[in-house]
């Protein structure tokens, strides 16, 4: 039921799926809606503190994007920060104009690739093991980032009694409890405790942030040049690979239809990312995209429909209205959530994303035998021989290794492609060699004489 074929049928399906899911498992959907906060909150808060984004604009526009995404796709697709842009913006203390320019450049290029069909072509020719490698690498990167930046600086007693390794261990023990009680609203519990600890530990202090008004940003040519040569350059491959191609593949892996709505195509996700930023960035909103890591986190904590992110978007939108008057107070609370709790949330999301690598040789999307209506019954898959299984696994592992070694999705992608085509070239050379060996000796001699005669005539 792709959107491009019958949008009305798709909308009806997503509407009924959202309604029925929130009715049948409301706590799981609410808990799952918070599964991506471990990635969102630290980056958004840091960008606000460096005055690189407007908090009210970010909450309003990303909240609206959450709501519209949930309605359009009926799946828990996240709206999360563009991480490469956020990292550069925080390090270089980008202005509102520079940060907006970075998001606009990426959005414009992603939109161009979607309109021209280049993004569909890239998805079609990209081997599934390479996509799996990008997903596994992104998951492990989340784990490494949470461990090094959030958990490693902690001690058993500090930096204060509400944020230390004891709280991290307690969060892990509670996470293990979800194996026995999968419907436990884990993220709601952890996030609620984090908010309480933040309020208790703030001691009435407030952060200093920029004006609460929604700005209208006018980036200059210099802003676009600076953004293009720094933040946008690193973000574009990350968005195309992880936020579009890998996110579409993960939606198909985690939520195969039926009973879920059909996974969004790469073109649909590309248009979605472009629209979100081509609208919001002009008003100082945080550059945002869909990400496979956020989808894995929300799925891990119970989300199975668009109702989860519609709920999250509604909360963000209401907070955006409140931020007109209380920006400093909101930032203080968000910044004070213990890193011990956020770190465990991020690690859980990372592990969930990395788990998709186990299906590379079992029910990966390129192995599924589809019905006439292009749906999969969840059972029929192509059979692989031992060599195919070994090569697919190796391509995925090499992609992960290169991504983690260079901390760059593009390097991992190119390395995985090189390994994949290297295996293909080896097979063709072997076929050519075996074909020559199977020909009778007198045919090879005759062929050699014909080649020699042709050379002499020339």
PDB file of N, CA and C in Angstrom, residues 22-102:
ATOM      1  N   UNK A  22      -3.191   2.782  20.121  1.00  0.00           N
ATOM      2  CA  UNK A  22      -3.200   3.570  21.356  1.00  0.00           C
ATOM      3  C   UNK A  22      -4.304   3.070  22.300  1.00  0.00           C
ATOM      4  N   UNK A  23      -5.381   2.511  21.742  1.00  0.00           N
ATOM      5  CA  UNK A  23      -6.428   1.952  22.589  1.00  0.00           C
ATOM      6  C   UNK A  23      -5.971   0.656  23.256  1.00  0.00           C
ATOM      7  N   UNK A  24      -5.263  -0.179  22.513  1.00  0.00           N
ATOM      8  CA  UNK A  24      -4.900  -1.497  23.024  1.00  0.00           C
ATOM      9  C   UNK A  24      -3.686  -1.475  23.949  1.00  0.00           C
ATOM     10  N   UNK A  25      -2.746  -0.555  23.734  1.00  0.00           N
ATOM     11  CA  UNK A  25      -1.537  -0.501  24.566  1.00  0.00           C
ATOM     12  C   UNK A  25      -1.091   0.940  24.795  1.00  0.00           C
ATOM     13  N   UNK A  26      -1.889   1.702  25.534  1.00  0.00           N
ATOM     14  CA  UNK A  26      -1.583   3.127  25.724  1.00  0.00           C
ATOM     15  C   UNK A  26      -0.262   3.369  26.449  1.00  0.00           C
ATOM     16  N   UNK A  27       0.031   2.593  27.498  1.00  0.00           N
ATOM     17  CA  UNK A  27       1.265   2.824  28.243  1.00  0.00           C
ATOM     18  C   UNK A  27       2.499   2.526  27.388  1.00  0.00           C
ATOM     19  N   UNK A  28       2.433   1.477  26.582  1.00  0.00           N
ATOM     20  CA  UNK A  28       3.565   1.145  25.724  1.00  0.00           C
ATOM     21  C   UNK A  28       3.816   2.254  24.704  1.00  0.00           C
ATOM     22  N   UNK A  29       2.749   2.810  24.132  1.00  0.00           N
ATOM     23  CA  UNK A  29       2.907   3.888  23.158  1.00  0.00           C
ATOM     24  C   UNK A  29       3.475   5.155  23.824  1.00  0.00           C
ATOM     25  N   UNK A  30       2.990   5.462  25.018  1.00  0.00           N
ATOM     26  CA  UNK A  30       3.493   6.651  25.712  1.00  0.00           C
ATOM     27  C   UNK A  30       4.949   6.456  26.117  1.00  0.00           C
ATOM     28  N   UNK A  31       5.279   5.272  26.581  1.00  0.00           N
ATOM     29  CA  UNK A  31       6.665   4.989  26.952  1.00  0.00           C
ATOM     30  C   UNK A  31       7.575   5.042  25.725  1.00  0.00           C
ATOM     31  N   UNK A  32       7.117   4.445  24.621  1.00  0.00           N
ATOM     32  CA  UNK A  32       7.921   4.451  23.410  1.00  0.00           C
ATOM     33  C   UNK A  32       8.147   5.840  22.858  1.00  0.00           C
ATOM     34  N   UNK A  33       7.221   6.740  23.069  1.00  0.00           N
ATOM     35  CA  UNK A  33       7.374   8.101  22.560  1.00  0.00           C
ATOM     36  C   UNK A  33       8.583   8.807  23.161  1.00  0.00           C
ATOM     37  N   UNK A  34       9.023   8.343  24.340  1.00  0.00           N
ATOM     38  CA  UNK A  34      10.159   8.975  25.023  1.00  0.00           C
ATOM     39  C   UNK A  34      11.478   8.273  24.721  1.00  0.00           C
ATOM     40  N   UNK A  35      11.442   7.264  23.850  1.00  0.00           N
ATOM     41  CA  UNK A  35      12.636   6.454  23.614  1.00  0.00           C
ATOM     42  C   UNK A  35      13.779   7.178  22.953  1.00  0.00           C
ATOM     43  N   UNK A  36      13.508   8.308  22.293  1.00  0.00           N
ATOM     44  CA  UNK A  36      14.563   9.053  21.595  1.00  0.00           C
ATOM     45  C   UNK A  36      15.039  10.269  22.383  1.00  0.00           C
ATOM     46  N   UNK A  37      14.522  10.477  23.583  1.00  0.00           N
ATOM     47  CA  UNK A  37      14.870  11.681  24.332  1.00  0.00           C
ATOM     48  C   UNK A  37      16.335  11.696  24.762  1.00  0.00           C
ATOM     49  N   UNK A  38      16.922  10.515  24.906  1.00  0.00           N
ATOM     50  CA  UNK A  38      18.331  10.474  25.291  1.00  0.00           C
ATOM     51  C   UNK A  38      19.236  11.104  24.253  1.00  0.00           C
ATOM     52  N   UNK A  39      18.808  11.102  23.003  1.00  0.00           N
ATOM     53  CA  UNK A  39      19.562  11.776  21.941  1.00  0.00           C
ATOM     54  C   UNK A  39      19.119  13.219  21.785  1.00  0.00           C
ATOM     55  N   UNK A  40      17.828  13.456  21.861  1.00  0.00           N
ATOM     56  CA  UNK A  40      17.280  14.797  21.629  1.00  0.00           C
ATOM     57  C   UNK A  40      17.675  15.807  22.691  1.00  0.00           C
ATOM     58  N   UNK A  41      17.461  15.453  23.964  1.00  0.00           N
ATOM     59  CA  UNK A  41      17.611  16.441  25.034  1.00  0.00           C
ATOM     60  C   UNK A  41      19.023  17.021  25.163  1.00  0.00           C
ATOM     61  N   UNK A  42      20.080  16.196  25.188  1.00  0.00           N
ATOM     62  CA  UNK A  42      21.417  16.793  25.355  1.00  0.00           C
ATOM     63  C   UNK A  42      21.790  17.740  24.220  1.00  0.00           C
ATOM     64  N   UNK A  43      21.507  17.351  22.975  1.00  0.00           N
ATOM     65  CA  UNK A  43      21.891  18.195  21.844  1.00  0.00           C
ATOM     66  C   UNK A  43      21.042  19.459  21.789  1.00  0.00           C
ATOM     67  N   UNK A  44      19.738  19.324  21.974  1.00  0.00           N
ATOM     68  CA  UNK A  44      18.866  20.493  21.925  1.00  0.00           C
ATOM     69  C   UNK A  44      19.221  21.484  23.029  1.00  0.00           C
ATOM     70  N   UNK A  45      19.466  20.975  24.219  1.00  0.00           N
ATOM     71  CA  UNK A  45      19.812  21.853  25.334  1.00  0.00           C
ATOM     72  C   UNK A  45      21.131  22.574  25.083  1.00  0.00           C
ATOM     73  N   UNK A  46      22.130  21.854  24.585  1.00  0.00           N
ATOM     74  CA  UNK A  46      23.426  22.477  24.310  1.00  0.00           C
ATOM     75  C   UNK A  46      23.308  23.543  23.222  1.00  0.00           C
ATOM     76  N   UNK A  47      22.504  23.289  22.198  1.00  0.00           N
ATOM     77  CA  UNK A  47      22.315  24.274  21.133  1.00  0.00           C
ATOM     78  C   UNK A  47      21.602  25.524  21.638  1.00  0.00           C
ATOM     79  N   UNK A  48      20.666  25.346  22.561  1.00  0.00           N
ATOM     80  CA  UNK A  48      19.985  26.501  23.149  1.00  0.00           C
ATOM     81  C   UNK A  48      20.959  27.329  23.982  1.00  0.00           C
ATOM     82  N   UNK A  49      21.801  26.649  24.752  1.00  0.00           N
ATOM     83  CA  UNK A  49      22.741  27.350  25.629  1.00  0.00           C
ATOM     84  C   UNK A  49      23.796  28.126  24.830  1.00  0.00           C
ATOM     85  N   UNK A  50      24.132  27.671  23.622  1.00  0.00           N
ATOM     86  CA  UNK A  50      25.075  28.405  22.774  1.00  0.00           C
ATOM     87  C   UNK A  50      24.363  29.400  21.870  1.00  0.00           C
ATOM     88  N   UNK A  51      23.039  29.561  22.066  1.00  0.00           N
ATOM     89  CA  UNK A  51      22.231  30.482  21.264  1.00  0.00           C
ATOM     90  C   UNK A  51      22.295  30.178  19.771  1.00  0.00           C
ATOM     91  N   UNK A  52      22.408  28.895  19.441  1.00  0.00           N
ATOM     92  CA  UNK A  52      22.435  28.496  18.034  1.00  0.00           C
ATOM     93  C   UNK A  52      21.043  28.200  17.495  1.00  0.00           C
ATOM     94  N   UNK A  53      20.077  27.983  18.366  1.00  0.00           N
ATOM     95  CA  UNK A  53      18.694  27.753  17.957  1.00  0.00           C
ATOM     96  C   UNK A  53      17.764  28.497  18.900  1.00  0.00           C
ATOM     97  N   UNK A  54      16.529  28.652  18.479  1.00  0.00           N
ATOM     98  CA  UNK A  54      15.480  29.220  19.333  1.00  0.00           C
ATOM     99  C   UNK A  54      14.705  28.074  19.965  1.00  0.00           C
ATOM    100  N   UNK A  55      14.613  28.054  21.288  1.00  0.00           N
ATOM    101  CA  UNK A  55      13.894  26.968  21.964  1.00  0.00           C
ATOM    102  C   UNK A  55      12.414  26.939  21.607  1.00  0.00           C
ATOM    103  N   UNK A  56      11.694  28.088  21.658  1.00  0.00           N
ATOM    104  CA  UNK A  56      10.267  28.026  21.284  1.00  0.00           C
ATOM    105  C   UNK A  56      10.066  27.532  19.850  1.00  0.00           C
ATOM    106  N   UNK A  57      10.880  28.021  18.913  1.00  0.00           N
ATOM    107  CA  UNK A  57      10.741  27.590  17.517  1.00  0.00           C
ATOM    108  C   UNK A  57      11.017  26.097  17.372  1.00  0.00           C
ATOM    109  N   UNK A  58      12.058  25.630  18.038  1.00  0.00           N
ATOM    110  CA  UNK A  58      12.421  24.222  17.938  1.00  0.00           C
ATOM    111  C   UNK A  58      11.311  23.330  18.467  1.00  0.00           C
ATOM    112  N   UNK A  59      10.763  23.673  19.626  1.00  0.00           N
ATOM    113  CA  UNK A  59       9.696  22.869  20.204  1.00  0.00           C
ATOM    114  C   UNK A  59       8.436  22.916  19.350  1.00  0.00           C
ATOM    115  N   UNK A  60       8.097  24.100  18.835  1.00  0.00           N
ATOM    116  CA  UNK A  60       6.883  24.228  18.032  1.00  0.00           C
ATOM    117  C   UNK A  60       7.003  23.485  16.698  1.00  0.00           C
ATOM    118  N   UNK A  61       8.088  23.721  15.985  1.00  0.00           N
ATOM    119  CA  UNK A  61       8.215  23.151  14.640  1.00  0.00           C
ATOM    120  C   UNK A  61       8.520  21.652  14.674  1.00  0.00           C
ATOM    121  N   UNK A  62       9.383  21.214  15.574  1.00  0.00           N
ATOM    122  CA  UNK A  62       9.632  19.766  15.647  1.00  0.00           C
ATOM    123  C   UNK A  62       8.418  19.046  16.229  1.00  0.00           C
ATOM    124  N   UNK A  63       7.682  19.710  17.121  1.00  0.00           N
ATOM    125  CA  UNK A  63       6.450  19.118  17.626  1.00  0.00           C
ATOM    126  C   UNK A  63       5.426  18.942  16.521  1.00  0.00           C
ATOM    127  N   UNK A  64       5.272  19.981  15.693  1.00  0.00           N
ATOM    128  CA  UNK A  64       4.354  19.878  14.558  1.00  0.00           C
ATOM    129  C   UNK A  64       4.819  18.798  13.585  1.00  0.00           C
ATOM    130  N   UNK A  65       6.136  18.698  13.386  1.00  0.00           N
ATOM    131  CA  UNK A  65       6.677  17.664  12.496  1.00  0.00           C
ATOM    132  C   UNK A  65       6.394  16.265  13.039  1.00  0.00           C
ATOM    133  N   UNK A  66       6.516  16.085  14.355  1.00  0.00           N
ATOM    134  CA  UNK A  66       6.162  14.805  14.975  1.00  0.00           C
ATOM    135  C   UNK A  66       4.710  14.437  14.695  1.00  0.00           C
ATOM    136  N   UNK A  67       3.826  15.395  14.897  1.00  0.00           N
ATOM    137  CA  UNK A  67       2.393  15.134  14.727  1.00  0.00           C
ATOM    138  C   UNK A  67       2.085  14.759  13.279  1.00  0.00           C
ATOM    139  N   UNK A  68       2.605  15.537  12.333  1.00  0.00           N
ATOM    140  CA  UNK A  68       2.319  15.284  10.922  1.00  0.00           C
ATOM    141  C   UNK A  68       2.954  13.981  10.453  1.00  0.00           C
ATOM    142  N   UNK A  69       4.144  13.658  10.966  1.00  0.00           N
ATOM    143  CA  UNK A  69       4.800  12.403  10.608  1.00  0.00           C
ATOM    144  C   UNK A  69       3.989  11.212  11.098  1.00  0.00           C
ATOM    145  N   UNK A  70       3.489  11.298  12.327  1.00  0.00           N
ATOM    146  CA  UNK A  70       2.678  10.209  12.866  1.00  0.00           C
ATOM    147  C   UNK A  70       1.398  10.004  12.094  1.00  0.00           C
ATOM    148  N   UNK A  71       0.784  11.114  11.651  1.00  0.00           N
ATOM    149  CA  UNK A  71      -0.457  11.017  10.875  1.00  0.00           C
ATOM    150  C   UNK A  71      -0.177  10.455   9.483  1.00  0.00           C
ATOM    151  N   UNK A  72       0.907  10.923   8.852  1.00  0.00           N
ATOM    152  CA  UNK A  72       1.190  10.546   7.464  1.00  0.00           C
ATOM    153  C   UNK A  72       1.651   9.104   7.328  1.00  0.00           C
ATOM    154  N   UNK A  73       2.523   8.649   8.247  1.00  0.00           N
ATOM    155  CA  UNK A  73       3.139   7.343   8.086  1.00  0.00           C
ATOM    156  C   UNK A  73       2.582   6.272   9.014  1.00  0.00           C
ATOM    157  N   UNK A  74       2.001   6.664  10.144  1.00  0.00           N
ATOM    158  CA  UNK A  74       1.429   5.687  11.056  1.00  0.00           C
ATOM    159  C   UNK A  74       2.445   4.823  11.769  1.00  0.00           C
ATOM    160  N   UNK A  75       3.702   5.236  11.772  1.00  0.00           N
ATOM    161  CA  UNK A  75       4.784   4.501  12.416  1.00  0.00           C
ATOM    162  C   UNK A  75       5.561   5.449  13.330  1.00  0.00           C
ATOM    163  N   UNK A  76       6.270   4.900  14.335  1.00  0.00           N
ATOM    164  CA  UNK A  76       6.989   5.768  15.289  1.00  0.00           C
ATOM    165  C   UNK A  76       8.305   6.308  14.736  1.00  0.00           C
ATOM    166  N   UNK A  77       8.235   7.041  13.609  1.00  0.00           N
ATOM    167  CA  UNK A  77       9.430   7.639  13.028  1.00  0.00           C
ATOM    168  C   UNK A  77       9.808   8.880  13.820  1.00  0.00           C
ATOM    169  N   UNK A  78      11.036   8.993  14.275  1.00  0.00           N
ATOM    170  CA  UNK A  78      11.421  10.117  15.122  1.00  0.00           C
ATOM    171  C   UNK A  78      11.695  11.384  14.320  1.00  0.00           C
ATOM    172  N   UNK A  79      11.701  12.493  15.005  1.00  0.00           N
ATOM    173  CA  UNK A  79      12.202  13.762  14.483  1.00  0.00           C
ATOM    174  C   UNK A  79      13.307  14.178  15.440  1.00  0.00           C
ATOM    175  N   UNK A  80      14.553  13.972  15.024  1.00  0.00           N
ATOM    176  CA  UNK A  80      15.685  14.152  15.923  1.00  0.00           C
ATOM    177  C   UNK A  80      16.704  15.126  15.348  1.00  0.00           C
ATOM    178  N   UNK A  81      17.641  15.607  16.148  1.00  0.00           N
ATOM    179  CA  UNK A  81      18.608  16.593  15.645  1.00  0.00           C
ATOM    180  C   UNK A  81      19.488  16.021  14.543  1.00  0.00           C
ATOM    181  N   UNK A  82      19.898  16.882  13.623  1.00  0.00           N
ATOM    182  CA  UNK A  82      20.960  16.521  12.684  1.00  0.00           C
ATOM    183  C   UNK A  82      22.269  16.566  13.475  1.00  0.00           C
ATOM    184  N   UNK A  83      22.800  15.397  13.794  1.00  0.00           N
ATOM    185  CA  UNK A  83      23.872  15.297  14.783  1.00  0.00           C
ATOM    186  C   UNK A  83      25.170  15.962  14.344  1.00  0.00           C
ATOM    187  N   UNK A  84      25.538  15.802  13.066  1.00  0.00           N
ATOM    188  CA  UNK A  84      26.788  16.403  12.603  1.00  0.00           C
ATOM    189  C   UNK A  84      26.711  17.919  12.648  1.00  0.00           C
ATOM    190  N   UNK A  85      25.577  18.473  12.249  1.00  0.00           N
ATOM    191  CA  UNK A  85      25.398  19.929  12.333  1.00  0.00           C
ATOM    192  C   UNK A  85      25.424  20.377  13.789  1.00  0.00           C
ATOM    193  N   UNK A  86      24.730  19.634  14.649  1.00  0.00           N
ATOM    194  CA  UNK A  86      24.700  20.006  16.066  1.00  0.00           C
ATOM    195  C   UNK A  86      26.099  19.989  16.674  1.00  0.00           C
ATOM    196  N   UNK A  87      26.889  18.975  16.336  1.00  0.00           N
ATOM    197  CA  UNK A  87      28.233  18.871  16.897  1.00  0.00           C
ATOM    198  C   UNK A  87      29.099  20.059  16.483  1.00  0.00           C
ATOM    199  N   UNK A  88      29.060  20.425  15.198  1.00  0.00           N
ATOM    200  CA  UNK A  88      29.853  21.560  14.720  1.00  0.00           C
ATOM    201  C   UNK A  88      29.324  22.868  15.297  1.00  0.00           C
ATOM    202  N   UNK A  89      28.003  23.010  15.348  1.00  0.00           N
ATOM    203  CA  UNK A  89      27.400  24.243  15.870  1.00  0.00           C
ATOM    204  C   UNK A  89      27.763  24.472  17.329  1.00  0.00           C
ATOM    205  N   UNK A  90      27.767  23.395  18.118  1.00  0.00           N
ATOM    206  CA  UNK A  90      28.131  23.518  19.532  1.00  0.00           C
ATOM    207  C   UNK A  90      29.609  23.852  19.688  1.00  0.00           C
ATOM    208  N   UNK A  91      30.460  23.164  18.915  1.00  0.00           N
ATOM    209  CA  UNK A  91      31.907  23.379  19.026  1.00  0.00           C
ATOM    210  C   UNK A  91      32.300  24.781  18.575  1.00  0.00           C
ATOM    211  N   UNK A  92      31.688  25.291  17.507  1.00  0.00           N
ATOM    212  CA  UNK A  92      32.062  26.592  16.941  1.00  0.00           C
ATOM    213  C   UNK A  92      31.127  27.713  17.378  1.00  0.00           C
ATOM    214  N   UNK A  93      30.122  27.372  18.198  1.00  0.00           N
ATOM    215  CA  UNK A  93      29.167  28.359  18.695  1.00  0.00           C
ATOM    216  C   UNK A  93      28.521  29.115  17.540  1.00  0.00           C
ATOM    217  N   UNK A  94      27.885  28.367  16.653  1.00  0.00           N
ATOM    218  CA  UNK A  94      27.206  28.949  15.503  1.00  0.00           C
ATOM    219  C   UNK A  94      26.143  29.945  15.942  1.00  0.00           C
ATOM    220  N   UNK A  95      25.967  30.980  15.153  1.00  0.00           N
ATOM    221  CA  UNK A  95      24.851  31.894  15.369  1.00  0.00           C
ATOM    222  C   UNK A  95      23.571  31.259  14.825  1.00  0.00           C
ATOM    223  N   UNK A  96      22.435  31.907  15.092  1.00  0.00           N
ATOM    224  CA  UNK A  96      21.173  31.419  14.559  1.00  0.00           C
ATOM    225  C   UNK A  96      21.228  31.321  13.038  1.00  0.00           C
ATOM    226  N   UNK A  97      21.842  32.347  12.402  1.00  0.00           N
ATOM    227  CA  UNK A  97      21.901  32.382  10.944  1.00  0.00           C
ATOM    228  C   UNK A  97      22.775  31.250  10.392  1.00  0.00           C
ATOM    229  N   UNK A  98      23.921  31.013  10.988  1.00  0.00           N
ATOM    230  CA  UNK A  98      24.825  29.972  10.515  1.00  0.00           C
ATOM    231  C   UNK A  98      24.212  28.583  10.687  1.00  0.00           C
ATOM    232  N   UNK A  99      23.573  28.354  11.821  1.00  0.00           N
ATOM    233  CA  UNK A  99      22.952  27.056  12.062  1.00  0.00           C
ATOM    234  C   UNK A  99      21.786  26.824  11.110  1.00  0.00           C
ATOM    235  N   UNK A 100      20.995  27.880  10.873  1.00  0.00           N
ATOM    236  CA  UNK A 100      19.875  27.756   9.943  1.00  0.00           C
ATOM    237  C   UNK A 100      20.386  27.476   8.529  1.00  0.00           C
ATOM    238  N   UNK A 101      21.460  28.143   8.134  1.00  0.00           N
ATOM    239  CA  UNK A 101      22.020  27.935   6.803  1.00  0.00           C
ATOM    240  C   UNK A 101      22.469  26.491   6.621  1.00  0.00           C
ATOM    241  N   UNK A 102      23.068  25.913   7.657  1.00  0.00           N
ATOM    242  CA  UNK A 102      23.525  24.523   7.577  1.00  0.00           C
ATOM    243  C   UNK A 102      22.346  23.583   7.332  1.00  0.00           C
TER     244      UNK A 102
END
